[in-house]
PDB file of C-alpha atoms in Angstrom:
ATOM      1  CA  MET A  28      -3.148 -14.899  80.347  1.00 43.00           C
ATOM      2  CA  ARG A  29      -0.293 -16.808  80.142  1.00 48.00           C
ATOM      3  CA  ARG A  30      -0.017 -20.593  81.753  1.00 45.00           C
ATOM      4  CA  TRP A  31       1.629 -24.002  80.797  1.00 56.00           C
ATOM      5  CA  PHE A  32      -1.118 -26.758  79.997  1.00 52.00           C
ATOM      6  CA  SER A  33       0.403 -29.895  80.550  1.00 47.00           C
ATOM      7  CA  VAL A  34      -0.333 -32.699  77.568  1.00 45.00           C
ATOM      8  CA  LEU A  35       0.071 -35.579  79.816  1.00 42.00           C
ATOM      9  CA  ALA A  36      -2.379 -34.466  82.340  1.00 42.00           C
ATOM     10  CA  VAL A  37      -5.478 -34.370  79.866  1.00 38.00           C
ATOM     11  CA  LEU A  38      -6.105 -37.248  77.390  1.00 37.00           C
ATOM     12  CA  ILE A  39      -8.341 -36.396  74.917  1.00 36.00           C
ATOM     13  CA  LEU A  40     -10.074 -39.237  72.694  1.00 35.00           C
ATOM     14  CA  LEU A  41      -9.715 -38.145  69.207  1.00 38.00           C
ATOM     15  CA  ALA A  42     -11.951 -38.843  66.443  1.00 41.00           C
ATOM     16  CA  GLY A  43     -10.397 -41.398  64.058  1.00 45.00           C
ATOM     17  CA  CYS A  44      -8.362 -39.731  61.117  1.00 55.00           C
ATOM     18  CA  SER A  45      -8.798 -41.105  57.579  1.00 46.00           C
ATOM     19  CA  ARG A  46      -7.521 -40.600  54.138  1.00 42.00           C
ATOM     20  CA  SER A  47     -10.415 -40.771  51.960  1.00 43.00           C
ATOM     21  CA  GLU A  48     -10.954 -38.917  48.947  1.00 42.00           C
ATOM     22  CA  SER A  49     -14.318 -37.373  49.738  1.00 42.00           C
ATOM     23  CA  GLU A  50     -13.055 -36.504  53.370  1.00 42.00           C
ATOM     24  CA  GLU A  51      -9.830 -34.683  52.101  1.00 43.00           C
ATOM     25  CA  LYS A  52     -12.252 -32.740  49.988  1.00 43.00           C
ATOM     26  CA  THR A  53     -14.300 -31.589  52.811  1.00 52.00           C
ATOM     27  CA  ALA A  54     -12.380 -31.962  55.872  1.00 66.00           C
ATOM     28  CA  ASP A  55     -11.745 -28.677  57.962  1.00 86.00           C
ATOM     29  CA  TYR A  56      -8.781 -29.869  59.734  1.00 93.00           C
ATOM     30  CA  PHE A  57      -5.733 -31.949  58.921  1.00 94.00           C
ATOM     31  CA  MET A  58      -3.336 -34.264  61.172  1.00 94.00           C
ATOM     32  CA  TYR A  59       0.420 -34.466  59.724  1.00 94.00           C
ATOM     33  CA  TYR A  60       2.679 -37.536  59.722  1.00 93.00           C
ATOM     34  CA  LEU A  61       6.131 -38.396  58.341  1.00 90.00           C
ATOM     35  CA  SER A  62       6.219 -40.502  55.416  1.00 86.00           C
ATOM     36  CA  LEU A  63       7.803 -44.390  56.014  1.00 86.00           C
ATOM     37  CA  ASP A  64      11.096 -43.181  53.678  1.00 78.00           C
ATOM     38  CA  GLY A  65      11.140 -40.080  56.198  1.00 79.00           C
ATOM     39  CA  ASN A  66      11.691 -37.590  53.361  1.00 72.00           C
ATOM     40  CA  GLN A  67       8.083 -35.833  53.245  1.00 79.00           C
ATOM     41  CA  VAL A  68       5.337 -34.526  55.383  1.00 84.00           C
ATOM     42  CA  VAL A  69       2.106 -36.134  54.497  1.00 87.00           C
ATOM     43  CA  GLU A  70      -1.430 -35.005  55.535  1.00 88.00           C
ATOM     44  CA  ASN A  71      -4.615 -36.580  56.431  1.00 90.00           C
ATOM     45  CA  ALA A  72      -8.098 -35.627  57.152  1.00 91.00           C
ATOM     46  CA  CYS A  73      -9.004 -35.417  60.738  1.00 90.00           C
ATOM     47  CA  GLU A  74     -12.311 -34.932  62.479  1.00 91.00           C
ATOM     48  CA  PRO A  75     -11.378 -33.682  66.069  1.00 93.00           C
ATOM     49  CA  GLU A  76     -13.954 -33.505  68.733  1.00 93.00           C
ATOM     50  CA  ALA A  77     -13.266 -30.096  69.791  1.00 90.00           C
ATOM     51  CA  SER A  78     -14.206 -27.379  67.847  1.00 84.00           C
ATOM     52  CA  GLN A  79     -12.164 -24.259  68.915  1.00 83.00           C
ATOM     53  CA  GLY A  80      -9.824 -22.664  71.111  1.00 89.00           C
ATOM     54  CA  GLU A  81      -7.555 -24.120  73.979  1.00 94.00           C
ATOM     55  CA  GLU A  82      -9.770 -27.559  73.550  1.00 95.00           C
ATOM     56  CA  LEU A  83      -8.820 -28.020  69.975  1.00 95.00           C
ATOM     57  CA  ILE A  84      -4.759 -27.005  70.770  1.00 97.00           C
ATOM     58  CA  GLN A  85      -4.899 -29.920  73.207  1.00 97.00           C
ATOM     59  CA  GLU A  86      -6.412 -32.440  71.421  1.00 96.00           C
ATOM     60  CA  PHE A  87      -3.782 -32.013  68.438  1.00 97.00           C
ATOM     61  CA  ALA A  88      -1.070 -32.109  71.157  1.00 97.00           C
ATOM     62  CA  GLU A  89      -2.348 -35.108  72.151  1.00 96.00           C
ATOM     63  CA  LYS A  90      -2.612 -36.455  68.187  1.00 95.00           C
ATOM     64  CA  PHE A  91       1.031 -35.286  67.788  1.00 96.00           C
ATOM     65  CA  ASN A  92       2.401 -37.447  70.687  1.00 95.00           C
ATOM     66  CA  GLU A  93       0.403 -40.450  69.272  1.00 93.00           C
ATOM     67  CA  THR A  94       1.788 -43.302  67.400  1.00 90.00           C
ATOM     68  CA  PRO A  95      -0.537 -43.696  64.014  1.00 88.00           C
ATOM     69  CA  GLU A  96      -2.745 -46.630  63.703  1.00 81.00           C
ATOM     70  CA  LYS A  97      -2.108 -46.876  60.158  1.00 77.00           C
ATOM     71  CA  GLU A  98       1.121 -48.486  58.446  1.00 81.00           C
ATOM     72  CA  ASP A  99       1.602 -46.142  55.702  1.00 86.00           C
ATOM     73  CA  TYR A 100       3.326 -43.465  57.437  1.00 89.00           C
ATOM     74  CA  GLN A 101       4.688 -42.771  60.804  1.00 93.00           C
ATOM     75  CA  ARG A 102       4.784 -40.386  63.871  1.00 93.00           C
ATOM     76  CA  LEU A 103       5.930 -36.919  63.227  1.00 93.00           C
ATOM     77  CA  MET A 104       8.130 -36.622  65.782  1.00 93.00           C
ATOM     78  CA  ALA A 105      11.315 -38.974  66.832  1.00 90.00           C
ATOM     79  CA  LYS A 106      11.013 -41.587  68.903  1.00 89.00           C
ATOM     80  CA  ASP A 107      10.864 -40.176  72.786  1.00 93.00           C
ATOM     81  CA  VAL A 108      10.436 -36.656  71.490  1.00 96.00           C
ATOM     82  CA  GLU A 109       6.999 -35.498  72.248  1.00 96.00           C
ATOM     83  CA  ILE A 110       5.033 -32.086  73.240  1.00 97.00           C
ATOM     84  CA  GLU A 111       5.043 -32.074  77.016  1.00 96.00           C
ATOM     85  CA  GLY A 112       3.140 -28.554  77.238  1.00 96.00           C
ATOM     86  CA  TRP A 113       2.053 -25.008  75.618  1.00 97.00           C
ATOM     87  CA  THR A 114       1.241 -21.739  76.086  1.00 96.00           C
ATOM     88  CA  LEU A 115      -0.975 -19.186  74.054  1.00 96.00           C
ATOM     89  CA  GLU A 116      -0.337 -15.496  73.807  1.00 95.00           C
ATOM     90  CA  ASP A 117      -1.121 -12.959  71.623  1.00 94.00           C
ATOM     91  CA  SER A 118      -1.758 -15.805  69.215  1.00 95.00           C
ATOM     92  CA  THR A 119       1.764 -17.067  69.424  1.00 96.00           C
ATOM     93  CA  LEU A 120       1.755 -20.814  70.332  1.00 97.00           C
ATOM     94  CA  THR A 121       4.895 -21.884  72.310  1.00 97.00           C
ATOM     95  CA  LEU A 122       4.899 -25.672  72.387  1.00 97.00           C
ATOM     96  CA  LYS A 123       7.585 -27.417  75.074  1.00 97.00           C
ATOM     97  CA  ILE A 124       9.556 -30.079  73.604  1.00 97.00           C
ATOM     98  CA  ARG A 125      10.431 -32.936  75.627  1.00 96.00           C
ATOM     99  CA  GLY A 126      13.070 -35.344  75.066  1.00 95.00           C
ATOM    100  CA  PRO A 127      16.111 -35.741  72.562  1.00 94.00           C
ATOM    101  CA  TYR A 128      14.738 -33.179  70.042  1.00 93.00           C
ATOM    102  CA  GLU A 129      18.079 -31.914  69.626  1.00 86.00           C
ATOM    103  CA  SER A 130      19.346 -35.603  68.423  1.00 86.00           C
ATOM    104  CA  MET A 131      17.300 -35.368  65.367  1.00 84.00           C
ATOM    105  CA  SER A 132      18.742 -35.137  61.825  1.00 75.00           C
ATOM    106  CA  ARG A 133      18.715 -31.504  60.235  1.00 71.00           C
ATOM    107  CA  PRO A 134      16.077 -32.998  57.611  1.00 68.00           C
ATOM    108  CA  ARG A 135      14.116 -34.536  60.152  1.00 80.00           C
ATOM    109  CA  GLU A 136      13.885 -31.570  61.949  1.00 85.00           C
ATOM    110  CA  VAL A 137      12.718 -29.226  59.362  1.00 81.00           C
ATOM    111  CA  LEU A 138       9.854 -31.460  58.599  1.00 84.00           C
ATOM    112  CA  VAL A 139       8.832 -31.826  62.109  1.00 91.00           C
ATOM    113  CA  ARG A 140       8.783 -27.939  61.730  1.00 90.00           C
ATOM    114  CA  ALA A 141       6.856 -27.839  58.922  1.00 88.00           C
ATOM    115  CA  GLY A 142       4.374 -30.596  60.203  1.00 92.00           C
ATOM    116  CA  LEU A 143       3.566 -28.966  63.838  1.00 95.00           C
ATOM    117  CA  VAL A 144       3.302 -25.175  62.216  1.00 94.00           C
ATOM    118  CA  ARG A 145       1.069 -26.536  59.522  1.00 92.00           C
ATOM    119  CA  GLY A 146      -1.069 -28.497  61.976  1.00 95.00           C
ATOM    120  CA  PHE A 147      -1.522 -25.820  64.850  1.00 97.00           C
ATOM    121  CA  THR A 148      -2.057 -22.328  62.675  1.00 95.00           C
ATOM    122  CA  GLN A 149      -5.297 -24.317  61.378  1.00 94.00           C
ATOM    123  CA  ILE A 150      -6.785 -23.282  64.576  1.00 95.00           C
ATOM    124  CA  PRO A 151      -8.186 -19.824  64.271  1.00 94.00           C
ATOM    125  CA  GLU A 152      -6.581 -18.805  67.296  1.00 95.00           C
ATOM    126  CA  VAL A 153      -3.032 -19.750  66.320  1.00 96.00           C
ATOM    127  CA  GLU A 154      -1.666 -17.766  63.872  1.00 95.00           C
ATOM    128  CA  ARG A 155       2.390 -18.351  65.177  1.00 94.00           C
ATOM    129  CA  VAL A 156       4.069 -21.091  66.522  1.00 96.00           C
ATOM    130  CA  GLN A 157       7.526 -21.270  68.569  1.00 95.00           C
ATOM    131  CA  ILE A 158       9.307 -24.296  69.603  1.00 95.00           C
ATOM    132  CA  THR A 159      11.332 -24.776  73.051  1.00 95.00           C
ATOM    133  CA  THR A 160      13.180 -27.641  74.147  1.00 94.00           C
ATOM    134  CA  GLU A 161      14.956 -28.615  77.133  1.00 92.00           C
ATOM    135  CA  ASP A 162      17.826 -26.989  76.185  1.00 89.00           C
ATOM    136  CA  GLY A 163      16.090 -23.460  75.753  1.00 90.00           C
ATOM    137  CA  GLU A 164      15.162 -21.899  72.748  1.00 89.00           C
ATOM    138  CA  LEU A 165      15.189 -23.647  69.492  1.00 87.00           C
ATOM    139  CA  LYS A 166      18.256 -22.533  67.010  1.00 81.00           C
ATOM    140  CA  ASP A 167      19.374 -23.506  63.395  1.00 70.00           C
ATOM    141  CA  SER A 168      22.668 -25.134  62.465  1.00 60.00           C
ATOM    142  CA  SER A 169      24.143 -21.597  62.356  1.00 58.00           C
ATOM    143  CA  GLY A 170      23.248 -21.137  66.094  1.00 72.00           C
ATOM    144  CA  ASN A 171      20.634 -18.443  65.642  1.00 73.00           C
ATOM    145  CA  VAL A 172      17.755 -18.633  67.490  1.00 83.00           C
ATOM    146  CA  ILE A 173      14.483 -19.486  65.375  1.00 84.00           C
ATOM    147  CA  GLY A 174      11.536 -17.191  66.640  1.00 87.00           C
ATOM    148  CA  PRO A 175       8.148 -17.819  65.939  1.00 92.00           C
ATOM    149  CA  MET A 176       6.927 -19.691  62.324  1.00 89.00           C
ATOM    150  CA  THR A 177       4.113 -19.124  60.459  1.00 88.00           C
ATOM    151  CA  ARG A 178       2.881 -20.959  57.713  1.00 83.00           C
ATOM    152  CA  GLU A 179       4.385 -18.572  55.174  1.00 78.00           C
ATOM    153  CA  SER A 180       7.762 -19.621  56.738  1.00 77.00           C
ATOM    154  CA  PHE A 181       7.535 -23.068  54.839  1.00 72.00           C
ATOM    155  CA  VAL A 182       7.341 -22.475  50.938  1.00 69.00           C
ATOM    156  CA  GLU A 183       6.337 -25.635  49.396  1.00 59.00           C
ATOM    157  CA  ASN A 184       5.635 -27.111  45.891  1.00 50.00           C
ATOM    158  CA  ALA A 185       1.694 -27.524  45.000  1.00 43.00           C
ATOM    159  CA  GLY A 186       0.314 -30.551  45.983  1.00 43.00           C
ATOM    160  CA  LYS A 187      -0.347 -32.636  49.128  1.00 43.00           C
ATOM    161  CA  GLU A 188       2.700 -33.994  50.196  1.00 45.00           C
ATOM    162  CA  ILE A 189       5.152 -31.413  52.077  1.00 50.00           C
ATOM    163  CA  ASN A 190       8.814 -32.362  50.487  1.00 54.00           C
ATOM    164  CA  ASN A 191      12.259 -31.508  51.818  1.00 66.00           C
ATOM    165  CA  TYR A 192      13.013 -28.553  53.127  1.00 74.00           C
ATOM    166  CA  GLN A 193      15.870 -26.244  52.970  1.00 79.00           C
ATOM    167  CA  TYR A 194      16.552 -23.024  54.711  1.00 82.00           C
ATOM    168  CA  THR A 195      17.435 -19.701  53.322  1.00 89.00           C
ATOM    169  CA  THR A 196      18.046 -15.918  54.007  1.00 92.00           C
ATOM    170  CA  LEU A 197      16.806 -14.066  51.090  1.00 95.00           C
ATOM    171  CA  THR A 198      17.818 -10.340  50.547  1.00 97.00           C
ATOM    172  CA  LEU A 199      14.210  -9.103  48.595  1.00 98.00           C
ATOM    173  CA  TYR A 200      13.586  -5.512  47.097  1.00 98.00           C
ATOM    174  CA  PHE A 201      10.516  -3.524  47.176  1.00 98.00           C
ATOM    175  CA  ALA A 202       9.958  -0.126  46.505  1.00 97.00           C
ATOM    176  CA  ASN A 203      10.220   2.964  49.064  1.00 96.00           C
ATOM    177  CA  GLU A 204       6.937   5.257  49.671  1.00 94.00           C
ATOM    178  CA  THR A 205       7.376   7.371  46.525  1.00 95.00           C
ATOM    179  CA  GLY A 206       7.560   4.192  44.182  1.00 95.00           C
ATOM    180  CA  ASP A 207      11.062   5.416  42.421  1.00 95.00           C
ATOM    181  CA  LYS A 208      13.329   3.816  44.471  1.00 96.00           C
ATOM    182  CA  LEU A 209      14.146  -0.085  45.468  1.00 97.00           C
ATOM    183  CA  VAL A 210      14.807  -0.740  49.147  1.00 97.00           C
ATOM    184  CA  SER A 211      16.441  -3.899  50.355  1.00 97.00           C
ATOM    185  CA  GLU A 212      14.532  -6.479  52.989  1.00 96.00           C
ATOM    186  CA  THR A 213      15.684  -9.532  54.899  1.00 95.00           C
ATOM    187  CA  ARG A 214      13.246 -12.804  54.732  1.00 92.00           C
ATOM    188  CA  SER A 215      14.411 -16.309  55.961  1.00 89.00           C
ATOM    189  CA  VAL A 216      12.702 -19.107  54.604  1.00 89.00           C
ATOM    190  CA  TYR A 217      12.176 -22.593  54.198  1.00 84.00           C
ATOM    191  CA  TYR A 218      11.565 -23.834  51.081  1.00 86.00           C
ATOM    192  CA  SER A 219      11.096 -27.056  49.256  1.00 81.00           C
ATOM    193  CA  THR A 220      13.736 -28.689  47.470  1.00 78.00           C
ATOM    194  CA  SER A 221      12.008 -29.264  44.851  1.00 76.00           C
ATOM    195  CA  MET A 222      11.219 -25.995  44.014  1.00 84.00           C
ATOM    196  CA  PRO A 223      13.805 -23.360  41.988  1.00 89.00           C
ATOM    197  CA  LEU A 224      14.863 -20.667  44.097  1.00 93.00           C
ATOM    198  CA  GLU A 225      14.586 -18.469  41.263  1.00 95.00           C
ATOM    199  CA  ARG A 226      10.891 -19.328  41.743  1.00 94.00           C
ATOM    200  CA  VAL A 227      10.680 -19.096  45.765  1.00 94.00           C
ATOM    201  CA  VAL A 228      12.255 -15.523  45.172  1.00 97.00           C
ATOM    202  CA  VAL A 229       9.145 -14.418  42.435  1.00 97.00           C
ATOM    203  CA  GLU A 230       6.857 -15.613  44.746  1.00 95.00           C
ATOM    204  CA  GLN A 231       8.324 -14.016  47.832  1.00 96.00           C
ATOM    205  CA  LEU A 232       7.833 -10.720  45.708  1.00 97.00           C
ATOM    206  CA  VAL A 233       4.637 -11.258  44.919  1.00 96.00           C
ATOM    207  CA  LYS A 234       3.538 -12.089  48.580  1.00 95.00           C
ATOM    208  CA  GLY A 235       4.948  -8.232  49.301  1.00 95.00           C
ATOM    209  CA  PRO A 236       7.060  -6.752  51.865  1.00 96.00           C
ATOM    210  CA  SER A 237       6.835  -7.253  55.548  1.00 91.00           C
ATOM    211  CA  GLU A 238       8.712  -4.275  56.745  1.00 93.00           C
ATOM    212  CA  GLU A 239       6.882  -1.047  57.797  1.00 93.00           C
ATOM    213  CA  GLY A 240       8.090   2.092  54.856  1.00 94.00           C
ATOM    214  CA  HIS A 241       8.330  -0.941  51.834  1.00 96.00           C
ATOM    215  CA  TYR A 242       5.763  -0.871  49.497  1.00 97.00           C
ATOM    216  CA  ALA A 243       4.514  -3.991  46.636  1.00 97.00           C
ATOM    217  CA  VAL A 244       6.198  -4.014  43.644  1.00 97.00           C
ATOM    218  CA  LEU A 245       4.156  -6.665  42.527  1.00 96.00           C
ATOM    219  CA  SER A 246       0.151  -7.229  42.092  1.00 94.00           C
ATOM    220  CA  PRO A 247      -0.836  -9.830  44.655  1.00 93.00           C
ATOM    221  CA  ASP A 248      -2.882 -11.329  42.219  1.00 93.00           C
ATOM    222  CA  THR A 249       0.338 -11.647  39.733  1.00 95.00           C
ATOM    223  CA  ASN A 250       0.453 -15.554  37.976  1.00 93.00           C
ATOM    224  CA  ILE A 251       3.921 -17.037  37.931  1.00 93.00           C
ATOM    225  CA  LEU A 252       3.578 -19.734  34.822  1.00 89.00           C
ATOM    226  CA  SER A 253       6.853 -20.691  35.421  1.00 88.00           C
ATOM    227  CA  VAL A 254      10.816 -19.891  36.277  1.00 90.00           C
ATOM    228  CA  THR A 255      13.803 -21.469  34.517  1.00 87.00           C
ATOM    229  CA  THR A 256      17.352 -21.222  34.019  1.00 89.00           C
ATOM    230  CA  SER A 257      19.591 -21.865  31.514  1.00 82.00           C
ATOM    231  CA  ASP A 258      23.524 -20.891  31.247  1.00 79.00           C
ATOM    232  CA  ASN A 259      23.226 -18.600  34.214  1.00 87.00           C
ATOM    233  CA  ILE A 260      20.190 -16.960  33.003  1.00 91.00           C
ATOM    234  CA  ALA A 261      16.733 -16.960  34.589  1.00 92.00           C
ATOM    235  CA  TYR A 262      13.851 -17.000  32.530  1.00 92.00           C
ATOM    236  CA  VAL A 263      10.184 -15.876  34.257  1.00 93.00           C
ATOM    237  CA  ASN A 264       7.255 -16.292  32.420  1.00 91.00           C
ATOM    238  CA  PHE A 265       4.185 -14.652  33.827  1.00 93.00           C
ATOM    239  CA  ASP A 266       0.532 -14.308  32.520  1.00 92.00           C
ATOM    240  CA  GLU A 267      -0.930 -10.959  31.825  1.00 92.00           C
ATOM    241  CA  THR A 268      -1.418 -10.128  35.669  1.00 94.00           C
ATOM    242  CA  PHE A 269       1.985  -8.622  35.465  1.00 94.00           C
ATOM    243  CA  VAL A 270       1.241  -6.276  32.815  1.00 91.00           C
ATOM    244  CA  ASN A 271      -2.243  -5.427  33.427  1.00 89.00           C
ATOM    245  CA  GLY A 272      -1.633  -5.085  37.557  1.00 82.00           C
ATOM    246  CA  THR A 273      -1.746  -1.642  38.841  1.00 75.00           C
ATOM    247  CA  ILE A 274       0.800  -0.827  41.087  1.00 86.00           C
ATOM    248  CA  SER A 275       1.828   2.955  41.952  1.00 90.00           C
ATOM    249  CA  VAL A 276       5.750   2.572  41.043  1.00 94.00           C
ATOM    250  CA  ALA A 277       8.077   3.728  38.286  1.00 95.00           C
ATOM    251  CA  GLN A 278       8.057   1.266  35.253  1.00 94.00           C
ATOM    252  CA  GLU A 279      11.653   0.222  36.213  1.00 96.00           C
ATOM    253  CA  ILE A 280      10.753  -0.606  39.766  1.00 96.00           C
ATOM    254  CA  PRO A 281       9.136  -3.944  39.467  1.00 97.00           C
ATOM    255  CA  ILE A 282      11.829  -4.998  36.638  1.00 97.00           C
ATOM    256  CA  TYR A 283      14.688  -4.047  38.701  1.00 98.00           C
ATOM    257  CA  ALA A 284      12.927  -5.515  42.096  1.00 98.00           C
ATOM    258  CA  LEU A 285      12.606  -8.887  40.102  1.00 98.00           C
ATOM    259  CA  VAL A 286      16.274  -8.822  38.615  1.00 98.00           C
ATOM    260  CA  ASN A 287      18.104  -7.430  41.752  1.00 98.00           C
ATOM    261  CA  SER A 288      16.175  -9.973  44.088  1.00 98.00           C
ATOM    262  CA  ILE A 289      17.019 -13.154  41.713  1.00 98.00           C
ATOM    263  CA  THR A 290      20.539 -12.217  40.668  1.00 98.00           C
ATOM    264  CA  THR A 291      20.947 -11.191  44.433  1.00 97.00           C
ATOM    265  CA  ASN A 292      20.054 -14.696  45.844  1.00 96.00           C
ATOM    266  CA  CYS A 293      20.748 -16.926  42.740  1.00 96.00           C
ATOM    267  CA  PRO A 294      23.433 -18.241  41.105  1.00 93.00           C
ATOM    268  CA  VAL A 295      21.995 -16.182  37.880  1.00 93.00           C
ATOM    269  CA  GLN A 296      23.744 -12.941  35.747  1.00 95.00           C
ATOM    270  CA  ARG A 297      20.758 -12.272  33.823  1.00 95.00           C
ATOM    271  CA  VAL A 298      16.886 -12.192  33.908  1.00 96.00           C
ATOM    272  CA  GLN A 299      14.326 -12.220  30.698  1.00 93.00           C
ATOM    273  CA  PHE A 300      10.654 -11.934  31.003  1.00 94.00           C
ATOM    274  CA  SER A 301       7.858 -13.297  28.887  1.00 91.00           C
ATOM    275  CA  ILE A 302       4.105 -13.159  28.967  1.00 92.00           C
ATOM    276  CA  ASN A 303       2.328 -16.579  28.248  1.00 87.00           C
ATOM    277  CA  GLY A 304       5.665 -17.388  26.676  1.00 86.00           C
ATOM    278  CA  GLU A 305       6.011 -14.234  24.663  1.00 86.00           C
ATOM    279  CA  SER A 306       8.880 -11.832  24.822  1.00 86.00           C
ATOM    280  CA  ASP A 307       7.812  -9.344  22.270  1.00 88.00           C
ATOM    281  CA  VAL A 308       5.792  -7.396  24.919  1.00 92.00           C
ATOM    282  CA  THR A 309       6.339  -3.811  26.600  1.00 93.00           C
ATOM    283  CA  PHE A 310       5.762  -3.107  30.073  1.00 93.00           C
ATOM    284  CA  ARG A 311       4.349  -0.171  31.174  1.00 90.00           C
ATOM    285  CA  GLU A 312       5.798   2.751  28.639  1.00 89.00           C
ATOM    286  CA  SER A 313       9.196   1.424  27.608  1.00 92.00           C
ATOM    287  CA  MET A 314      10.379  -1.568  29.386  1.00 93.00           C
ATOM    288  CA  LYS A 315      11.150  -4.169  26.372  1.00 94.00           C
ATOM    289  CA  LEU A 316      10.758  -7.626  27.657  1.00 93.00           C
ATOM    290  CA  ASN A 317      12.425  -9.384  24.874  1.00 88.00           C
ATOM    291  CA  GLN A 318      16.237  -8.335  26.278  1.00 92.00           C
ATOM    292  CA  PHE A 319      18.538  -9.484  28.924  1.00 94.00           C
ATOM    293  CA  TYR A 320      18.251  -7.456  32.199  1.00 96.00           C
ATOM    294  CA  GLU A 321      21.105  -7.456  34.754  1.00 97.00           C
ATOM    295  CA  LYS A 322      21.482  -6.479  37.985  1.00 97.00           C
ATOM    296  CA  ASP A 323      21.646  -2.556  38.518  1.00 96.00           C
ATOM    297  CA  LEU A 324      21.480  -1.206  42.220  1.00 95.00           C
ATOM    298  CA  SER A 325      21.672   2.243  40.879  1.00 95.00           C
ATOM    299  CA  TYR A 326      17.647   2.136  41.481  1.00 95.00           C
ATOM    300  CA  LEU A 327      18.574   1.504  45.293  1.00 95.00           C
ATOM    301  CA  GLU A 328      17.657   4.094  48.065  1.00 90.00           C
ATOM    302  CA  GLU A 329      20.514   5.644  49.768  1.00 79.00           C
ATOM    303  CA  ASN A 330      20.953   3.988  52.963  1.00 68.00           C
ATOM    304  CA  SER A 331      18.435   1.384  52.408  1.00 63.00           C
ATOM    305  CA  GLU A 332      21.193  -1.311  53.562  1.00 60.00           C
TER     306      GLU A 332
END
């Protein structure tokens, strides 16, 4: 059932959120704030009074509207911007934001989105978060409507802080049903500016496709050791999970899914692979990893784009 809950109508006293090391290791929930320099979202262990469902959503909404007591971080949203209400339907939480949300700088606004999504999707009943403002549906800098967001919408570096984010739309290549051709898929993501775009692309391929009729080209257990670039060449270093993973596709498909995805989205012309730093390795029957691979769209299934 769909109904609006007024954040101002219900005041819930929230148990204190602290940042001691012991609490961070055992905390079930975290609250998100903005760093003092305004460049990062930081998380703090939190112990809410509510345990589930609508009460927990309401409590988090109240907490996001509060000014933090500690002076080592600041409120996530800008002054006079707050959550006025929310609805929950089919695991999608729609937040109604009051105040000059659109006046926030683009970097600040993206960090606000990241913090809100990460905060509310901790709640089991919430899988996606959508934001609406007094001006209607939230739009990006190009005027495109930003739909529901998940935790996976924000690709970030390892660590406890969310760094500056950049928004991009990727063209990724996955396998067709028979595993002998590639099919293209468009995916929009936010990613940490401290992470090379080439690595973002590889990580998205490991996550697998999101469209029906598209199939994985890499095992979800594939470990990426490093992705570096030099002189328009991307060097992708996996561990043995890359060669040992079992995916029922032709041997060329994982290689060219990676190569075509990287060269399509990044300022890279060639790709070389290695396993634990060694390139003198053969992938499957005959794919030599010690050579440079270039984009080859001949593996693309006809009419897939």
